[in-house]
Amino acid sequence: MSARHTVIDTSLGDITLVAAAGHVTGLYFPGHWPKPARHLFGAYVAAPEDPLFGEFGAQLGQYLAGERAGFDLPTAAEGDEFQRRVWALLRKIPYGQTTTYGAMAAELGDRSQAQAVGQAVGRNPLCIVIPCHRVVGSSGALTGYAGGLRRKRLLLTLEEPARVVAGGLF
C-alpha cells in the first residue's frame, strides 16, 4: 500500500500526518527540522475520510486537551538500528517526566554518545507519539525540537503534574 498524508488543525498549529500499510509513519509540523522528503508523503487524503487519520486526530485532540497521556495507534518509524534503540527509550519516558540526552546515552551503555543520541532524537519521525519533547539538556534547559522550542514548552507544560504547575516550573 502506498503512503498517504493529511493535514490536521491543532492547538499546536497544522500537523501533517503520513501513513502507509495501516500504520502512522510520520507526524510533522510546518518548518519541521529536519524537513522530510515531500515525495514520501504520498497522496493527500481528507482526515475524516480515512479511519486511521480520523482516530489519530481524535486521540491527538484528547492528548492536547489533557484527557489522554499516550496514543493507542499502529505506528511504524523507519530508522537505523541505533535510532530505533533511542526511539524505544523515548517511548519509556513517562508522561509528565523528562530525561537528558546524557542519561539516555548512559542507558544505552555509553554516556559519551549523548550527541549521537541527540541526533537520533532529532530524526524521530513521530514526534509527540514517540515523546522526544521529554528530552532536555543536561542543565534542564529546553533544547532543540523539530517543531520548535515554543511547541516543546507547550507540550511539557501540558504534561506537568498539578503539583509542579502550582510551583511554576516554567
PDB file of C-alpha atoms in Angstrom:
ATOM      1  CA  MET A   1       0.000   0.000   0.000  1.00  0.00           C
ATOM      2  CA  SER A   2       1.330   3.419  -0.883  1.00  0.00           C
ATOM      3  CA  ALA A   3       1.814   6.293   1.501  1.00  0.00           C
ATOM      4  CA  ARG A   4      -0.834   8.922   2.057  1.00  0.00           C
ATOM      5  CA  HIS A   5      -0.990  12.084   4.138  1.00  0.00           C
ATOM      6  CA  THR A   6      -3.374  14.574   5.641  1.00  0.00           C
ATOM      7  CA  VAL A   7      -3.125  17.863   7.477  1.00  0.00           C
ATOM      8  CA  ILE A   8      -4.997  18.414  10.723  1.00  0.00           C
ATOM      9  CA  ASP A   9      -5.501  21.687  12.556  1.00  0.00           C
ATOM     10  CA  THR A  10      -4.497  21.510  16.239  1.00  0.00           C
ATOM     11  CA  SER A  11      -3.793  23.873  19.097  1.00  0.00           C
ATOM     12  CA  LEU A  12      -0.114  23.494  18.116  1.00  0.00           C
ATOM     13  CA  GLY A  13      -0.843  24.560  14.534  1.00  0.00           C
ATOM     14  CA  ASP A  14      -1.168  22.408  11.435  1.00  0.00           C
ATOM     15  CA  ILE A  15       0.250  18.910  11.693  1.00  0.00           C
ATOM     16  CA  THR A  16       0.912  16.729   8.666  1.00  0.00           C
ATOM     17  CA  LEU A  17       0.319  13.039   9.280  1.00  0.00           C
ATOM     18  CA  VAL A  18       1.733  10.362   6.998  1.00  0.00           C
ATOM     19  CA  ALA A  19       0.610   6.743   6.915  1.00  0.00           C
ATOM     20  CA  ALA A  20       1.396   3.607   4.955  1.00  0.00           C
ATOM     21  CA  ALA A  21       0.418  -0.044   5.223  1.00  0.00           C
ATOM     22  CA  GLY A  22      -2.029   0.613   8.078  1.00  0.00           C
ATOM     23  CA  HIS A  23       0.496   2.476  10.266  1.00  0.00           C
ATOM     24  CA  VAL A  24       1.108   6.128  11.054  1.00  0.00           C
ATOM     25  CA  THR A  25       4.678   6.695   9.850  1.00  0.00           C
ATOM     26  CA  GLY A  26       5.171  10.427  10.267  1.00  0.00           C
ATOM     27  CA  LEU A  27       3.994  13.481  12.187  1.00  0.00           C
ATOM     28  CA  TYR A  28       5.387  16.799  11.017  1.00  0.00           C
ATOM     29  CA  PHE A  29       4.981  20.483  11.847  1.00  0.00           C
ATOM     30  CA  PRO A  30       5.325  23.363   9.364  1.00  0.00           C
ATOM     31  CA  GLY A  31       9.029  24.228   9.302  1.00  0.00           C
ATOM     32  CA  HIS A  32       9.872  20.806  10.723  1.00  0.00           C
ATOM     33  CA  TRP A  33      13.586  20.248  11.074  1.00  0.00           C
ATOM     34  CA  PRO A  34      14.978  18.208   9.543  1.00  0.00           C
ATOM     35  CA  LYS A  35      12.482  18.550   6.762  1.00  0.00           C
ATOM     36  CA  PRO A  36      11.300  15.157   5.476  1.00  0.00           C
ATOM     37  CA  ALA A  37      11.332  14.396   1.765  1.00  0.00           C
ATOM     38  CA  ARG A  38       7.940  15.582   0.497  1.00  0.00           C
ATOM     39  CA  HIS A  39       7.673  12.841  -2.147  1.00  0.00           C
ATOM     40  CA  LEU A  40       7.454  10.263   0.672  1.00  0.00           C
ATOM     41  CA  PHE A  41       4.131  11.714   1.890  1.00  0.00           C
ATOM     42  CA  GLY A  42       2.049  10.198  -0.904  1.00  0.00           C
ATOM     43  CA  ALA A  43      -1.345  11.459  -1.958  1.00  0.00           C
ATOM     44  CA  TYR A  44      -3.431  13.822   0.165  1.00  0.00           C
ATOM     45  CA  VAL A  45      -6.472  12.317   1.914  1.00  0.00           C
ATOM     46  CA  ALA A  46      -9.037  14.266   3.939  1.00  0.00           C
ATOM     47  CA  ALA A  47      -8.692  13.123   7.570  1.00  0.00           C
ATOM     48  CA  PRO A  48     -12.431  12.392   8.109  1.00  0.00           C
ATOM     49  CA  GLU A  49     -12.386  10.055   5.098  1.00  0.00           C
ATOM     50  CA  ASP A  50      -9.543   7.929   6.470  1.00  0.00           C
ATOM     51  CA  PRO A  51     -10.236   5.828   9.603  1.00  0.00           C
ATOM     52  CA  LEU A  52      -6.594   5.826  10.768  1.00  0.00           C
ATOM     53  CA  PHE A  53      -6.217   9.597  10.368  1.00  0.00           C
ATOM     54  CA  GLY A  54      -9.619  10.178  11.952  1.00  0.00           C
ATOM     55  CA  GLU A  55      -8.687   8.104  15.004  1.00  0.00           C
ATOM     56  CA  PHE A  56      -5.285   9.747  15.270  1.00  0.00           C
ATOM     57  CA  GLY A  57      -6.891  13.182  15.092  1.00  0.00           C
ATOM     58  CA  ALA A  58      -9.303  12.225  17.886  1.00  0.00           C
ATOM     59  CA  GLN A  59      -6.522  10.850  20.100  1.00  0.00           C
ATOM     60  CA  LEU A  60      -4.289  13.853  19.452  1.00  0.00           C
ATOM     61  CA  GLY A  61      -7.152  16.177  20.344  1.00  0.00           C
ATOM     62  CA  GLN A  62      -7.678  14.277  23.611  1.00  0.00           C
ATOM     63  CA  TYR A  63      -3.957  14.411  24.378  1.00  0.00           C
ATOM     64  CA  LEU A  64      -3.761  18.149  23.730  1.00  0.00           C
ATOM     65  CA  ALA A  65      -6.844  18.680  25.925  1.00  0.00           C
ATOM     66  CA  GLY A  66      -5.110  16.856  28.796  1.00  0.00           C
ATOM     67  CA  GLU A  67      -7.543  13.918  28.559  1.00  0.00           C
ATOM     68  CA  ARG A  68      -5.040  11.311  27.328  1.00  0.00           C
ATOM     69  CA  ALA A  69      -1.446  10.548  28.310  1.00  0.00           C
ATOM     70  CA  GLY A  70      -0.440   8.442  25.302  1.00  0.00           C
ATOM     71  CA  PHE A  71      -1.517   7.040  21.977  1.00  0.00           C
ATOM     72  CA  ASP A  72      -3.019   3.704  21.022  1.00  0.00           C
ATOM     73  CA  LEU A  73      -2.368   3.530  17.293  1.00  0.00           C
ATOM     74  CA  PRO A  74      -0.369   1.339  14.949  1.00  0.00           C
ATOM     75  CA  THR A  75       2.864   3.169  14.166  1.00  0.00           C
ATOM     76  CA  ALA A  76       5.992   2.391  12.191  1.00  0.00           C
ATOM     77  CA  ALA A  77       9.105   4.547  12.468  1.00  0.00           C
ATOM     78  CA  GLU A  78      11.814   3.849   9.922  1.00  0.00           C
ATOM     79  CA  GLY A  79      15.386   4.356  11.011  1.00  0.00           C
ATOM     80  CA  ASP A  80      18.677   2.591  11.532  1.00  0.00           C
ATOM     81  CA  GLU A  81      19.305   0.250  14.476  1.00  0.00           C
ATOM     82  CA  PHE A  82      20.737   2.953  16.740  1.00  0.00           C
ATOM     83  CA  GLN A  83      17.840   5.314  16.024  1.00  0.00           C
ATOM     84  CA  ARG A  84      15.307   2.570  16.771  1.00  0.00           C
ATOM     85  CA  ARG A  85      17.053   1.870  20.109  1.00  0.00           C
ATOM     86  CA  VAL A  86      16.913   5.565  21.021  1.00  0.00           C
ATOM     87  CA  TRP A  87      13.253   5.814  19.963  1.00  0.00           C
ATOM     88  CA  ALA A  88      12.444   2.764  22.101  1.00  0.00           C
ATOM     89  CA  LEU A  89      13.949   4.613  25.094  1.00  0.00           C
ATOM     90  CA  LEU A  90      11.884   7.695  24.249  1.00  0.00           C
ATOM     91  CA  ARG A  91       8.718   5.594  24.437  1.00  0.00           C
ATOM     92  CA  LYS A  92       9.661   4.607  28.010  1.00  0.00           C
ATOM     93  CA  ILE A  93       9.825   8.184  29.343  1.00  0.00           C
ATOM     94  CA  PRO A  94       6.687   8.517  31.465  1.00  0.00           C
ATOM     95  CA  TYR A  95       4.120  11.217  30.805  1.00  0.00           C
ATOM     96  CA  GLY A  96       4.984  14.300  32.850  1.00  0.00           C
ATOM     97  CA  GLN A  97       8.667  13.410  33.237  1.00  0.00           C
ATOM     98  CA  THR A  98      11.836  14.346  31.402  1.00  0.00           C
ATOM     99  CA  THR A  99      15.278  12.891  30.893  1.00  0.00           C
ATOM    100  CA  THR A 100      18.524  14.101  29.342  1.00  0.00           C
ATOM    101  CA  TYR A 101      20.478  13.058  26.276  1.00  0.00           C
ATOM    102  CA  GLY A 102      23.343  12.007  28.555  1.00  0.00           C
ATOM    103  CA  ALA A 103      21.083   9.833  30.713  1.00  0.00           C
ATOM    104  CA  MET A 104      19.746   8.147  27.581  1.00  0.00           C
ATOM    105  CA  ALA A 105      23.292   7.575  26.300  1.00  0.00           C
ATOM    106  CA  ALA A 106      24.245   6.057  29.660  1.00  0.00           C
ATOM    107  CA  GLU A 107      21.215   3.780  29.489  1.00  0.00           C
ATOM    108  CA  LEU A 108      22.410   2.664  26.057  1.00  0.00           C
ATOM    109  CA  GLY A 109      25.789   1.858  27.606  1.00  0.00           C
ATOM    110  CA  ASP A 110      27.999   4.796  26.616  1.00  0.00           C
ATOM    111  CA  ARG A 111      27.473   8.248  28.140  1.00  0.00           C
ATOM    112  CA  SER A 112      29.888   9.719  25.580  1.00  0.00           C
ATOM    113  CA  GLN A 113      27.242   9.039  22.927  1.00  0.00           C
ATOM    114  CA  ALA A 114      24.990  11.900  24.125  1.00  0.00           C
ATOM    115  CA  GLN A 115      25.452  13.822  20.879  1.00  0.00           C
ATOM    116  CA  ALA A 116      24.592  10.745  18.784  1.00  0.00           C
ATOM    117  CA  VAL A 117      21.511  10.246  20.970  1.00  0.00           C
ATOM    118  CA  GLY A 118      20.563  13.872  20.301  1.00  0.00           C
ATOM    119  CA  GLN A 119      20.869  13.323  16.566  1.00  0.00           C
ATOM    120  CA  ALA A 120      18.691  10.208  16.742  1.00  0.00           C
ATOM    121  CA  VAL A 121      16.119  12.054  18.856  1.00  0.00           C
ATOM    122  CA  GLY A 122      16.087  14.800  16.218  1.00  0.00           C
ATOM    123  CA  ARG A 123      15.353  12.258  13.478  1.00  0.00           C
ATOM    124  CA  ASN A 124      12.289  10.875  15.273  1.00  0.00           C
ATOM    125  CA  PRO A 125       9.573  10.781  12.578  1.00  0.00           C
ATOM    126  CA  LEU A 126       6.726  10.521  15.107  1.00  0.00           C
ATOM    127  CA  CYS A 127       7.249  13.458  17.449  1.00  0.00           C
ATOM    128  CA  ILE A 128       4.604  13.686  20.180  1.00  0.00           C
ATOM    129  CA  VAL A 129       3.701   9.987  19.675  1.00  0.00           C
ATOM    130  CA  ILE A 130       7.304   8.995  20.371  1.00  0.00           C
ATOM    131  CA  PRO A 131       7.761  11.700  23.012  1.00  0.00           C
ATOM    132  CA  CYS A 132      11.061  13.322  22.085  1.00  0.00           C
ATOM    133  CA  HIS A 133       9.813  16.569  23.652  1.00  0.00           C
ATOM    134  CA  ARG A 134      10.526  14.929  27.047  1.00  0.00           C
ATOM    135  CA  VAL A 135      14.304  15.124  26.500  1.00  0.00           C
ATOM    136  CA  VAL A 136      16.076  18.197  27.836  1.00  0.00           C
ATOM    137  CA  GLY A 137      19.665  19.373  28.108  1.00  0.00           C
ATOM    138  CA  SER A 138      21.922  18.282  30.979  1.00  0.00           C
ATOM    139  CA  SER A 139      21.168  21.542  32.830  1.00  0.00           C
ATOM    140  CA  GLY A 140      17.417  21.018  32.420  1.00  0.00           C
ATOM    141  CA  ALA A 141      17.257  23.673  29.692  1.00  0.00           C
ATOM    142  CA  LEU A 142      14.978  23.208  26.723  1.00  0.00           C
ATOM    143  CA  THR A 143      16.994  22.188  23.699  1.00  0.00           C
ATOM    144  CA  GLY A 144      16.124  21.545  20.067  1.00  0.00           C
ATOM    145  CA  TYR A 145      12.768  20.217  18.935  1.00  0.00           C
ATOM    146  CA  ALA A 146      11.679  19.536  15.360  1.00  0.00           C
ATOM    147  CA  GLY A 147       8.538  21.587  15.924  1.00  0.00           C
ATOM    148  CA  GLY A 148      10.376  24.458  17.612  1.00  0.00           C
ATOM    149  CA  LEU A 149      11.031  25.278  21.250  1.00  0.00           C
ATOM    150  CA  ARG A 150       7.677  27.054  21.648  1.00  0.00           C
ATOM    151  CA  ARG A 151       5.832  23.807  20.890  1.00  0.00           C
ATOM    152  CA  LYS A 152       8.209  21.806  23.099  1.00  0.00           C
ATOM    153  CA  ARG A 153       7.487  24.155  26.009  1.00  0.00           C
ATOM    154  CA  LEU A 154       3.734  23.869  25.375  1.00  0.00           C
ATOM    155  CA  LEU A 155       3.906  20.055  25.367  1.00  0.00           C
ATOM    156  CA  LEU A 156       5.974  19.922  28.555  1.00  0.00           C
ATOM    157  CA  THR A 157       3.664  22.415  30.247  1.00  0.00           C
ATOM    158  CA  LEU A 158       0.657  20.334  29.194  1.00  0.00           C
ATOM    159  CA  GLU A 159       2.223  17.276  30.825  1.00  0.00           C
ATOM    160  CA  GLU A 160       3.325  18.961  34.052  1.00  0.00           C
ATOM    161  CA  PRO A 161       1.833  17.341  37.136  1.00  0.00           C
ATOM    162  CA  ALA A 162      -0.552  19.631  39.044  1.00  0.00           C
ATOM    163  CA  ARG A 163       1.868  19.896  41.999  1.00  0.00           C
ATOM    164  CA  VAL A 164       4.612  21.202  39.689  1.00  0.00           C
ATOM    165  CA  VAL A 165       2.299  23.666  37.910  1.00  0.00           C
ATOM    166  CA  ALA A 166       1.356  25.175  41.271  1.00  0.00           C
ATOM    167  CA  GLY A 167       5.072  25.816  41.892  1.00  0.00           C
ATOM    168  CA  GLY A 168       5.556  27.331  38.424  1.00  0.00           C
ATOM    169  CA  LEU A 169       8.324  25.165  36.921  1.00  0.00           C
ATOM    170  CA  PHE A 170       8.153  27.150  33.643  1.00  0.00           C
TER     171      PHE A 170
END
